[in-house]
XYZ file of C-alpha atoms in Angstrom:
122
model
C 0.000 0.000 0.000
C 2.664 2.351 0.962
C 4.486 1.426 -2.213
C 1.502 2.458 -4.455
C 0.883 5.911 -2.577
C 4.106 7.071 -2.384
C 3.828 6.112 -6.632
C 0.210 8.067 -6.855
C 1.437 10.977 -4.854
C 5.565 11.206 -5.346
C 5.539 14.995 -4.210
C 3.831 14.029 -0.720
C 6.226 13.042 2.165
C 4.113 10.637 4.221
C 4.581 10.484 7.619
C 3.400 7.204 9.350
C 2.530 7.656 13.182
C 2.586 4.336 15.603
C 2.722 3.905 19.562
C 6.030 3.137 21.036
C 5.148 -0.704 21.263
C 4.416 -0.934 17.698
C 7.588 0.609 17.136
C 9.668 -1.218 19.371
C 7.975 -4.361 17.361
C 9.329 -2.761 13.956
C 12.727 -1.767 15.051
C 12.852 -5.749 16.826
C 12.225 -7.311 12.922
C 8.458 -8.255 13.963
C 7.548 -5.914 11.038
C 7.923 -7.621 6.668
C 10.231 -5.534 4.805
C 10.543 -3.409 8.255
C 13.987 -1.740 6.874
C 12.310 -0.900 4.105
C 9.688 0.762 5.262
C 11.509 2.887 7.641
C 13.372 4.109 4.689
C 9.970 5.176 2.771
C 8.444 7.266 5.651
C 9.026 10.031 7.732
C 7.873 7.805 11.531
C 6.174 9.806 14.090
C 6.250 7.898 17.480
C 3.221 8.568 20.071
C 3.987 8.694 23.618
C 0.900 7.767 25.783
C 0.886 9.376 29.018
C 2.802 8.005 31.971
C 4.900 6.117 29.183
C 8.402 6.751 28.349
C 9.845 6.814 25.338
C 13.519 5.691 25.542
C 16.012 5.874 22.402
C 14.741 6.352 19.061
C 16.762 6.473 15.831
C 17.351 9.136 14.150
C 15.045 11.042 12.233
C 12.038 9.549 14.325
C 9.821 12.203 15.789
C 8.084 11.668 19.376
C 5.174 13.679 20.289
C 2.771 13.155 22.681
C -0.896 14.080 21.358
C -3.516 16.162 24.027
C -6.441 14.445 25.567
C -4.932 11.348 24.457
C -6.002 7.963 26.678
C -3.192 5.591 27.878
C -4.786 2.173 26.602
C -3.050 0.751 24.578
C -3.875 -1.232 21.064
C -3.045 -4.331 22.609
C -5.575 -3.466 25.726
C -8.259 -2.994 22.449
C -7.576 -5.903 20.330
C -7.364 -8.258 23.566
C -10.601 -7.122 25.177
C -13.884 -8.685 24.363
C -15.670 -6.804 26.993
C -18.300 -4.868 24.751
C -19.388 -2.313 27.045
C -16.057 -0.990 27.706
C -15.126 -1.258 23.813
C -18.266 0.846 23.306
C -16.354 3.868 25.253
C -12.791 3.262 23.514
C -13.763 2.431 19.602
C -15.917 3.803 16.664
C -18.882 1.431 16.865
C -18.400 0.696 12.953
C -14.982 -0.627 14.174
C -16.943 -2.841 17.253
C -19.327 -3.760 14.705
C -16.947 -4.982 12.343
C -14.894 -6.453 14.921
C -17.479 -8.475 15.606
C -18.663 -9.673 12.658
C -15.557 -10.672 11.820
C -14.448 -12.484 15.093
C -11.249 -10.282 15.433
C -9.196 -10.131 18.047
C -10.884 -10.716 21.433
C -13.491 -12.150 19.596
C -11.599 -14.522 17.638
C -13.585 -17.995 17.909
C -12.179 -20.026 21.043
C -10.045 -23.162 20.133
C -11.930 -25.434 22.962
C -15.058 -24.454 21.094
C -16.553 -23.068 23.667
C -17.706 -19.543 22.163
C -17.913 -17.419 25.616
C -14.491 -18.003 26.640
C -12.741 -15.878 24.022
C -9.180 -17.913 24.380
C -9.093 -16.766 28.231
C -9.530 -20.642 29.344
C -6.916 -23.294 30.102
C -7.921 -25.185 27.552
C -6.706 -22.795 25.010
């Protein structure tokens, strides 16, 4: 994707704009073609409150954004909880979530549909 916008829109200088764990995940090699892409974008890092934001390479901006929440996206995708997704996510996103079985609602393994991969079993 990044590939084809950067060809659509060559004069633009795209800046992509992550948390600090999703970066930490990139500059670990958990990202495909991670070099790469660090090479195609200007990276913004996000620091959530109460979280800090050790070395960075160079180039990388850190910001921290106001009235931000400190949940994380890990928190989100994990939680199956529905009423307190309702206060943290678009419902189209919930909705679609849902539909979808994606993260926290990702089918069980043991079959058992409640459990939502928190049981021993899985």
């Amino acid at each position: 994707m990044l590939t084809y916008l950067k060809e659509k829109f060559p004069a633009v200088q795209f800046t992509w704009i992550m948390g600090y764990d999703t970066y930490r995940d990139l500059l670990a090699g958990k990202w495909k073609n991670g070099d790469q892409f660090q090479t195609m974008v200007t990276i913004a890092v996000v620091a959530r409150p109460g979280v800090e934001v050790p070395d960075v390479k160079s180039g990388v901006q850190v910001t921290a954004l106001e009235q931000q929440t400190d949940i994380s996206s890990t928190l989100l995708r994990s939680s199956s909880d529905v009423d307190w997704l309702q206060q943290h996510v678009h419902p189209e996103v919930l909705k679609y979530m849902q539909e979808h079985k994606l993260y926290g609602f990702e089918r069980a393994e043991c079959g058992d549909e409640t459990c939502n991969k928190m049981c021993v079993i899985c």
